[in-house]
Amino acid sequence: MKLVYANVILVFLLLCSSMLQVSMAASDFCDSKCLVRCSKAGVQDRCLRYCGICCEKCSCVPSGTYGNKDECPCYRDIKNSKGQDKCP
């Protein structure tokens, strides 16, 4: 019985580690894209934070430092509580 529990735990750990690698890869993608997107922002830390949130949700970031939001409709359509664009 202990062997069964050990195997279940081992399989669980393997699945968790593979999911962690996928999420870290997505994070690296977002970090690099958001660094480019926010490179000319006046308040870079805020730009990077919101860009990262939007990128994780949409899995894309428009090219360039401003505009081009039609490249990523999900990114373009996210609004804050005041109805303004959330994503830089």
Backbone atoms as SQL, in Angstrom:
CREATE TABLE atoms (id INTEGER PRIMARY KEY, chain TEXT, resi INTEGER, resn TEXT, atom TEXT, x REAL, y REAL, z REAL);
INSERT INTO atoms VALUES
  (1, 'A', 1, 'MET', 'N', 0.818, -1.183, 0.000),
  (2, 'A', 1, 'MET', 'CA', 0.000, 0.000, 0.000),
  (3, 'A', 1, 'MET', 'C', 0.869, 1.257, 0.000),
  (4, 'A', 2, 'LYS', 'N', 1.977, 1.208, 0.755),
  (5, 'A', 2, 'LYS', 'CA', 2.879, 2.353, 0.785),
  (6, 'A', 2, 'LYS', 'C', 3.499, 2.594, -0.588),
  (7, 'A', 3, 'LEU', 'N', 3.735, 1.525, -1.333),
  (8, 'A', 3, 'LEU', 'CA', 4.307, 1.635, -2.668),
  (9, 'A', 3, 'LEU', 'C', 3.342, 2.365, -3.614),
  (10, 'A', 4, 'VAL', 'N', 2.070, 2.115, -3.481),
  (11, 'A', 4, 'VAL', 'CA', 1.064, 2.781, -4.307),
  (12, 'A', 4, 'VAL', 'C', 1.068, 4.289, -4.015),
  (13, 'A', 5, 'TYR', 'N', 1.082, 4.664, -2.750),
  (14, 'A', 5, 'TYR', 'CA', 1.125, 6.073, -2.375),
  (15, 'A', 5, 'TYR', 'C', 2.401, 6.745, -2.873),
  (16, 'A', 6, 'ALA', 'N', 3.495, 6.051, -2.779),
  (17, 'A', 6, 'ALA', 'CA', 4.763, 6.605, -3.259),
  (18, 'A', 6, 'ALA', 'C', 4.711, 6.841, -4.763),
  (19, 'A', 7, 'ASN', 'N', 4.130, 5.918, -5.515),
  (20, 'A', 7, 'ASN', 'CA', 4.004, 6.085, -6.966),
  (21, 'A', 7, 'ASN', 'C', 3.077, 7.252, -7.316),
  (22, 'A', 8, 'VAL', 'N', 1.979, 7.382, -6.594),
  (23, 'A', 8, 'VAL', 'CA', 1.042, 8.490, -6.833),
  (24, 'A', 8, 'VAL', 'C', 1.734, 9.826, -6.567),
  (25, 'A', 9, 'ILE', 'N', 2.473, 9.909, -5.505),
  (26, 'A', 9, 'ILE', 'CA', 3.196, 11.145, -5.176),
  (27, 'A', 9, 'ILE', 'C', 4.242, 11.451, -6.236),
  (28, 'A', 10, 'LEU', 'N', 4.942, 10.435, -6.691),
  (29, 'A', 10, 'LEU', 'CA', 5.962, 10.620, -7.724),
  (30, 'A', 10, 'LEU', 'C', 5.338, 11.140, -9.019),
  (31, 'A', 11, 'VAL', 'N', 4.234, 10.565, -9.435),
  (32, 'A', 11, 'VAL', 'CA', 3.549, 11.014, -10.650),
  (33, 'A', 11, 'VAL', 'C', 3.061, 12.450, -10.472),
  (34, 'A', 12, 'PHE', 'N', 2.514, 12.756, -9.324),
  (35, 'A', 12, 'PHE', 'CA', 2.056, 14.112, -9.033),
  (36, 'A', 12, 'PHE', 'C', 3.194, 15.117, -9.122),
  (37, 'A', 13, 'LEU', 'N', 4.325, 14.800, -8.554),
  (38, 'A', 13, 'LEU', 'CA', 5.489, 15.690, -8.601),
  (39, 'A', 13, 'LEU', 'C', 5.989, 15.896, -10.027),
  (40, 'A', 14, 'LEU', 'N', 6.000, 14.837, -10.817),
  (41, 'A', 14, 'LEU', 'CA', 6.415, 14.958, -12.215),
  (42, 'A', 14, 'LEU', 'C', 5.464, 15.866, -12.994),
  (43, 'A', 15, 'LEU', 'N', 4.181, 15.718, -12.790),
  (44, 'A', 15, 'LEU', 'CA', 3.206, 16.564, -13.475),
  (45, 'A', 15, 'LEU', 'C', 3.359, 18.022, -13.052),
  (46, 'A', 16, 'CYS', 'N', 3.551, 18.247, -11.775),
  (47, 'A', 16, 'CYS', 'CA', 3.725, 19.622, -11.282),
  (48, 'A', 16, 'CYS', 'C', 4.970, 20.274, -11.871),
  (49, 'A', 17, 'SER', 'N', 6.054, 19.543, -11.961),
  (50, 'A', 17, 'SER', 'CA', 7.286, 20.119, -12.488),
  (51, 'A', 17, 'SER', 'C', 7.154, 20.452, -13.969),
  (52, 'A', 18, 'SER', 'N', 6.438, 19.622, -14.723),
  (53, 'A', 18, 'SER', 'CA', 6.255, 19.924, -16.147),
  (54, 'A', 18, 'SER', 'C', 5.364, 21.140, -16.327),
  (55, 'A', 19, 'MET', 'N', 4.355, 21.320, -15.485),
  (56, 'A', 19, 'MET', 'CA', 3.492, 22.501, -15.562),
  (57, 'A', 19, 'MET', 'C', 4.265, 23.756, -15.174),
  (58, 'A', 20, 'LEU', 'N', 5.170, 23.636, -14.232),
  (59, 'A', 20, 'LEU', 'CA', 5.986, 24.769, -13.821),
  (60, 'A', 20, 'LEU', 'C', 6.879, 25.230, -14.960),
  (61, 'A', 21, 'GLN', 'N', 7.442, 24.301, -15.706),
  (62, 'A', 21, 'GLN', 'CA', 8.292, 24.660, -16.841),
  (63, 'A', 21, 'GLN', 'C', 7.499, 25.394, -17.905),
  (64, 'A', 22, 'VAL', 'N', 6.276, 24.974, -18.171),
  (65, 'A', 22, 'VAL', 'CA', 5.435, 25.645, -19.162),
  (66, 'A', 22, 'VAL', 'C', 5.112, 27.056, -18.697),
  (67, 'A', 23, 'SER', 'N', 4.762, 27.240, -17.437),
  (68, 'A', 23, 'SER', 'CA', 4.423, 28.574, -16.945),
  (69, 'A', 23, 'SER', 'C', 5.647, 29.474, -16.914),
  (70, 'A', 24, 'MET', 'N', 6.819, 28.919, -16.622),
  (71, 'A', 24, 'MET', 'CA', 8.033, 29.729, -16.638),
  (72, 'A', 24, 'MET', 'C', 8.380, 30.140, -18.060),
  (73, 'A', 25, 'ALA', 'N', 8.144, 29.278, -19.021),
  (74, 'A', 25, 'ALA', 'CA', 8.400, 29.624, -20.421),
  (75, 'A', 25, 'ALA', 'C', 7.485, 30.754, -20.853),
  (76, 'A', 26, 'ALA', 'N', 6.219, 30.693, -20.450),
  (77, 'A', 26, 'ALA', 'CA', 5.284, 31.771, -20.782),
  (78, 'A', 26, 'ALA', 'C', 5.727, 33.060, -20.120),
  (79, 'A', 27, 'SER', 'N', 6.219, 32.966, -18.901),
  (80, 'A', 27, 'SER', 'CA', 6.677, 34.145, -18.180),
  (81, 'A', 27, 'SER', 'C', 7.890, 34.762, -18.873),
  (82, 'A', 28, 'ASP', 'N', 8.820, 33.945, -19.350),
  (83, 'A', 28, 'ASP', 'CA', 9.980, 34.463, -20.079),
  (84, 'A', 28, 'ASP', 'C', 9.546, 35.168, -21.354),
  (85, 'A', 29, 'PHE', 'N', 8.558, 34.600, -22.050),
  (86, 'A', 29, 'PHE', 'CA', 8.010, 35.221, -23.256),
  (87, 'A', 29, 'PHE', 'C', 7.442, 36.592, -22.911),
  (88, 'A', 30, 'CYS', 'N', 6.616, 36.645, -21.873),
  (89, 'A', 30, 'CYS', 'CA', 5.988, 37.910, -21.484),
  (90, 'A', 30, 'CYS', 'C', 7.022, 38.926, -21.019),
  (91, 'A', 31, 'ASP', 'N', 7.986, 38.479, -20.246),
  (92, 'A', 31, 'ASP', 'CA', 9.015, 39.406, -19.757),
  (93, 'A', 31, 'ASP', 'C', 9.757, 40.056, -20.910),
  (94, 'A', 32, 'SER', 'N', 10.168, 39.271, -21.892),
  (95, 'A', 32, 'SER', 'CA', 10.943, 39.834, -23.005),
  (96, 'A', 32, 'SER', 'C', 10.084, 40.757, -23.862),
  (97, 'A', 33, 'LYS', 'N', 8.835, 40.365, -24.131),
  (98, 'A', 33, 'LYS', 'CA', 7.947, 41.209, -24.943),
  (99, 'A', 33, 'LYS', 'C', 7.603, 42.502, -24.209),
  (100, 'A', 34, 'CYS', 'N', 7.347, 42.413, -22.909),
  (101, 'A', 34, 'CYS', 'CA', 6.971, 43.601, -22.140),
  (102, 'A', 34, 'CYS', 'C', 8.152, 44.559, -21.954),
  (103, 'A', 35, 'LEU', 'N', 9.366, 44.026, -21.885),
  (104, 'A', 35, 'LEU', 'CA', 10.533, 44.910, -21.811),
  (105, 'A', 35, 'LEU', 'C', 10.624, 45.785, -23.047),
  (106, 'A', 36, 'VAL', 'N', 10.356, 45.213, -24.208),
  (107, 'A', 36, 'VAL', 'CA', 10.365, 45.984, -25.450),
  (108, 'A', 36, 'VAL', 'C', 9.204, 46.971, -25.445),
  (109, 'A', 37, 'ARG', 'N', 8.010, 46.492, -25.088),
  (110, 'A', 37, 'ARG', 'CA', 6.800, 47.322, -25.113),
  (111, 'A', 37, 'ARG', 'C', 6.941, 48.526, -24.175),
  (112, 'A', 38, 'CYS', 'N', 7.555, 48.345, -23.040),
  (113, 'A', 38, 'CYS', 'CA', 7.629, 49.397, -22.021),
  (114, 'A', 38, 'CYS', 'C', 8.954, 50.155, -22.031),
  (115, 'A', 39, 'SER', 'N', 9.788, 49.932, -23.030),
  (116, 'A', 39, 'SER', 'CA', 11.128, 50.525, -23.030),
  (117, 'A', 39, 'SER', 'C', 11.118, 52.050, -23.022),
  (118, 'A', 40, 'LYS', 'N', 10.077, 52.672, -23.563),
  (119, 'A', 40, 'LYS', 'CA', 10.016, 54.136, -23.598),
  (120, 'A', 40, 'LYS', 'C', 8.957, 54.708, -22.657),
  (121, 'A', 41, 'ALA', 'N', 8.422, 53.878, -21.776),
  (122, 'A', 41, 'ALA', 'CA', 7.371, 54.328, -20.856),
  (123, 'A', 41, 'ALA', 'C', 7.936, 55.271, -19.805),
  (124, 'A', 42, 'GLY', 'N', 7.138, 56.239, -19.408),
  (125, 'A', 42, 'GLY', 'CA', 7.551, 57.173, -18.360),
  (126, 'A', 42, 'GLY', 'C', 7.634, 56.504, -17.006),
  (127, 'A', 43, 'VAL', 'N', 6.697, 55.630, -16.709),
  (128, 'A', 43, 'VAL', 'CA', 6.666, 54.898, -15.441),
  (129, 'A', 43, 'VAL', 'C', 6.808, 53.415, -15.774),
  (130, 'A', 44, 'GLN', 'N', 8.052, 52.958, -15.882),
  (131, 'A', 44, 'GLN', 'CA', 8.316, 51.608, -16.385),
  (132, 'A', 44, 'GLN', 'C', 7.801, 50.504, -15.481),
  (133, 'A', 45, 'ASP', 'N', 7.905, 50.652, -14.172),
  (134, 'A', 45, 'ASP', 'CA', 7.478, 49.560, -13.297),
  (135, 'A', 45, 'ASP', 'C', 5.976, 49.314, -13.423),
  (136, 'A', 46, 'ARG', 'N', 5.193, 50.353, -13.531),
  (137, 'A', 46, 'ARG', 'CA', 3.745, 50.191, -13.710),
  (138, 'A', 46, 'ARG', 'C', 3.436, 49.605, -15.087),
  (139, 'A', 47, 'CYS', 'N', 4.123, 50.087, -16.115),
  (140, 'A', 47, 'CYS', 'CA', 3.938, 49.572, -17.465),
  (141, 'A', 47, 'CYS', 'C', 4.256, 48.079, -17.511),
  (142, 'A', 48, 'LEU', 'N', 5.362, 47.680, -16.922),
  (143, 'A', 48, 'LEU', 'CA', 5.763, 46.274, -16.930),
  (144, 'A', 48, 'LEU', 'C', 4.770, 45.405, -16.165),
  (145, 'A', 49, 'ARG', 'N', 4.258, 45.916, -15.042),
  (146, 'A', 49, 'ARG', 'CA', 3.298, 45.151, -14.249),
  (147, 'A', 49, 'ARG', 'C', 2.015, 44.895, -15.053),
  (148, 'A', 50, 'TYR', 'N', 1.438, 45.946, -15.629),
  (149, 'A', 50, 'TYR', 'CA', 0.187, 45.781, -16.372),
  (150, 'A', 50, 'TYR', 'C', 0.399, 45.021, -17.679),
  (151, 'A', 51, 'CYS', 'N', 1.490, 45.245, -18.336),
  (152, 'A', 51, 'CYS', 'CA', 1.801, 44.488, -19.547),
  (153, 'A', 51, 'CYS', 'C', 1.922, 43.007, -19.217),
  (154, 'A', 52, 'GLY', 'N', 2.575, 42.682, -18.111),
  (155, 'A', 52, 'GLY', 'CA', 2.725, 41.288, -17.694),
  (156, 'A', 52, 'GLY', 'C', 1.391, 40.631, -17.394),
  (157, 'A', 53, 'ILE', 'N', 0.499, 41.365, -16.720),
  (158, 'A', 53, 'ILE', 'CA', -0.836, 40.841, -16.421),
  (159, 'A', 53, 'ILE', 'C', -1.578, 40.550, -17.717),
  (160, 'A', 54, 'CYS', 'N', -1.546, 41.504, -18.631),
  (161, 'A', 54, 'CYS', 'CA', -2.258, 41.350, -19.908),
  (162, 'A', 54, 'CYS', 'C', -1.652, 40.235, -20.752),
  (163, 'A', 55, 'CYS', 'N', -0.336, 40.132, -20.764),
  (164, 'A', 55, 'CYS', 'CA', 0.338, 39.100, -21.544),
  (165, 'A', 55, 'CYS', 'C', 0.003, 37.710, -21.014),
  (166, 'A', 56, 'GLU', 'N', 0.016, 37.540, -19.708),
  (167, 'A', 56, 'GLU', 'CA', -0.315, 36.232, -19.123),
  (168, 'A', 56, 'GLU', 'C', -1.734, 35.832, -19.480),
  (169, 'A', 57, 'LYS', 'N', -2.650, 36.802, -19.490),
  (170, 'A', 57, 'LYS', 'CA', -4.041, 36.519, -19.794),
  (171, 'A', 57, 'LYS', 'C', -4.251, 36.233, -21.280),
  (172, 'A', 58, 'CYS', 'N', -3.555, 36.979, -22.147),
  (173, 'A', 58, 'CYS', 'CA', -3.804, 36.909, -23.593),
  (174, 'A', 58, 'CYS', 'C', -2.757, 36.110, -24.366),
  (175, 'A', 59, 'SER', 'N', -1.604, 35.864, -23.784),
  (176, 'A', 59, 'SER', 'CA', -0.493, 35.166, -24.439),
  (177, 'A', 59, 'SER', 'C', 0.014, 35.904, -25.671),
  (178, 'A', 60, 'CYS', 'N', -0.105, 37.220, -25.667),
  (179, 'A', 60, 'CYS', 'CA', 0.463, 38.025, -26.745),
  (180, 'A', 60, 'CYS', 'C', 0.656, 39.459, -26.266),
  (181, 'A', 61, 'VAL', 'N', 1.572, 40.150, -26.931),
  (182, 'A', 61, 'VAL', 'CA', 1.844, 41.557, -26.684),
  (183, 'A', 61, 'VAL', 'C', 2.038, 42.206, -28.047),
  (184, 'A', 62, 'PRO', 'N', 1.378, 43.345, -28.302),
  (185, 'A', 62, 'PRO', 'CA', 1.569, 44.006, -29.599),
  (186, 'A', 62, 'PRO', 'C', 3.021, 44.437, -29.788),
  (187, 'A', 63, 'SER', 'N', 3.458, 44.495, -31.039),
  (188, 'A', 63, 'SER', 'CA', 4.837, 44.901, -31.330),
  (189, 'A', 63, 'SER', 'C', 4.996, 46.404, -31.128),
  (190, 'A', 64, 'GLY', 'N', 6.226, 46.816, -30.969),
  (191, 'A', 64, 'GLY', 'CA', 6.517, 48.235, -30.824),
  (192, 'A', 64, 'GLY', 'C', 6.335, 48.717, -29.402),
  (193, 'A', 65, 'THR', 'N', 6.528, 50.023, -29.222),
  (194, 'A', 65, 'THR', 'CA', 6.434, 50.607, -27.892),
  (195, 'A', 65, 'THR', 'C', 5.100, 51.297, -27.660),
  (196, 'A', 66, 'TYR', 'N', 4.299, 51.481, -28.716),
  (197, 'A', 66, 'TYR', 'CA', 3.004, 52.144, -28.581),
  (198, 'A', 66, 'TYR', 'C', 2.119, 51.754, -29.757),
  (199, 'A', 67, 'GLY', 'N', 0.824, 51.673, -29.527),
  (200, 'A', 67, 'GLY', 'CA', -0.101, 51.356, -30.618),
  (201, 'A', 67, 'GLY', 'C', -0.028, 49.905, -31.018),
  (202, 'A', 68, 'ASN', 'N', -0.404, 49.607, -32.241),
  (203, 'A', 68, 'ASN', 'CA', -0.396, 48.253, -32.823),
  (204, 'A', 68, 'ASN', 'C', -1.262, 47.272, -32.046),
  (205, 'A', 69, 'LYS', 'N', -2.216, 47.756, -31.247),
  (206, 'A', 69, 'LYS', 'CA', -3.020, 46.865, -30.408),
  (207, 'A', 69, 'LYS', 'C', -3.951, 45.969, -31.217),
  (208, 'A', 70, 'ASP', 'N', -4.166, 46.286, -32.500),
  (209, 'A', 70, 'ASP', 'CA', -4.997, 45.424, -33.338),
  (210, 'A', 70, 'ASP', 'C', -4.336, 44.070, -33.594),
  (211, 'A', 71, 'GLU', 'N', -3.031, 43.971, -33.363),
  (212, 'A', 71, 'GLU', 'CA', -2.324, 42.703, -33.513),
  (213, 'A', 71, 'GLU', 'C', -2.775, 41.684, -32.473),
  (214, 'A', 72, 'CYS', 'N', -3.296, 42.174, -31.357),
  (215, 'A', 72, 'CYS', 'CA', -3.690, 41.304, -30.249),
  (216, 'A', 72, 'CYS', 'C', -5.016, 41.803, -29.670),
  (217, 'A', 73, 'PRO', 'N', -6.147, 41.371, -30.236),
  (218, 'A', 73, 'PRO', 'CA', -7.450, 41.866, -29.791),
  (219, 'A', 73, 'PRO', 'C', -7.729, 41.650, -28.297),
  (220, 'A', 74, 'CYS', 'N', -7.313, 40.536, -27.746),
  (221, 'A', 74, 'CYS', 'CA', -7.519, 40.283, -26.319),
  (222, 'A', 74, 'CYS', 'C', -6.821, 41.362, -25.499),
  (223, 'A', 75, 'TYR', 'N', -5.577, 41.643, -25.820),
  (224, 'A', 75, 'TYR', 'CA', -4.769, 42.662, -25.136),
  (225, 'A', 75, 'TYR', 'C', -5.444, 44.028, -25.274),
  (226, 'A', 76, 'ARG', 'N', -5.937, 44.329, -26.459),
  (227, 'A', 76, 'ARG', 'CA', -6.576, 45.611, -26.750),
  (228, 'A', 76, 'ARG', 'C', -7.858, 45.793, -25.959),
  (229, 'A', 77, 'ASP', 'N', -8.624, 44.732, -25.758),
  (230, 'A', 77, 'ASP', 'CA', -9.966, 44.840, -25.199),
  (231, 'A', 77, 'ASP', 'C', -10.044, 44.780, -23.679),
  (232, 'A', 78, 'ILE', 'N', -8.953, 44.516, -22.982),
  (233, 'A', 78, 'ILE', 'CA', -8.985, 44.479, -21.520),
  (234, 'A', 78, 'ILE', 'C', -9.101, 45.912, -21.001),
  (235, 'A', 79, 'LYS', 'N', -10.102, 46.140, -20.153),
  (236, 'A', 79, 'LYS', 'CA', -10.366, 47.473, -19.603),
  (237, 'A', 79, 'LYS', 'C', -10.238, 47.448, -18.085),
  (238, 'A', 80, 'ASN', 'N', -9.931, 48.609, -17.498),
  (239, 'A', 80, 'ASN', 'CA', -9.893, 48.717, -16.046),
  (240, 'A', 80, 'ASN', 'C', -11.305, 49.030, -15.537),
  (241, 'A', 81, 'SER', 'N', -11.446, 49.254, -14.240),
  (242, 'A', 81, 'SER', 'CA', -12.769, 49.488, -13.654),
  (243, 'A', 81, 'SER', 'C', -13.410, 50.788, -14.139),
  (244, 'A', 82, 'LYS', 'N', -12.619, 51.703, -14.683),
  (245, 'A', 82, 'LYS', 'CA', -13.144, 52.971, -15.195),
  (246, 'A', 82, 'LYS', 'C', -13.450, 52.895, -16.699),
  (247, 'A', 83, 'GLY', 'N', -13.263, 51.726, -17.297),
  (248, 'A', 83, 'GLY', 'CA', -13.540, 51.547, -18.716),
  (249, 'A', 83, 'GLY', 'C', -12.423, 51.990, -19.635),
  (250, 'A', 84, 'GLN', 'N', -11.260, 52.299, -19.063),
  (251, 'A', 84, 'GLN', 'CA', -10.108, 52.704, -19.868),
  (252, 'A', 84, 'GLN', 'C', -9.235, 51.489, -20.156),
  (253, 'A', 85, 'ASP', 'N', -8.373, 51.621, -21.168),
  (254, 'A', 85, 'ASP', 'CA', -7.452, 50.527, -21.501),
  (255, 'A', 85, 'ASP', 'C', -6.578, 50.188, -20.290),
  (256, 'A', 86, 'LYS', 'N', -6.508, 48.912, -19.968),
  (257, 'A', 86, 'LYS', 'CA', -5.655, 48.473, -18.865),
  (258, 'A', 86, 'LYS', 'C', -4.241, 48.179, -19.351),
  (259, 'A', 87, 'CYS', 'N', -4.148, 47.680, -20.576),
  (260, 'A', 87, 'CYS', 'CA', -2.861, 47.225, -21.094),
  (261, 'A', 87, 'CYS', 'C', -2.132, 48.365, -21.817),
  (262, 'A', 88, 'PRO', 'N', -0.850, 48.540, -21.502),
  (263, 'A', 88, 'PRO', 'CA', -0.090, 49.624, -22.151),
  (264, 'A', 88, 'PRO', 'C', 0.239, 49.318, -23.618);
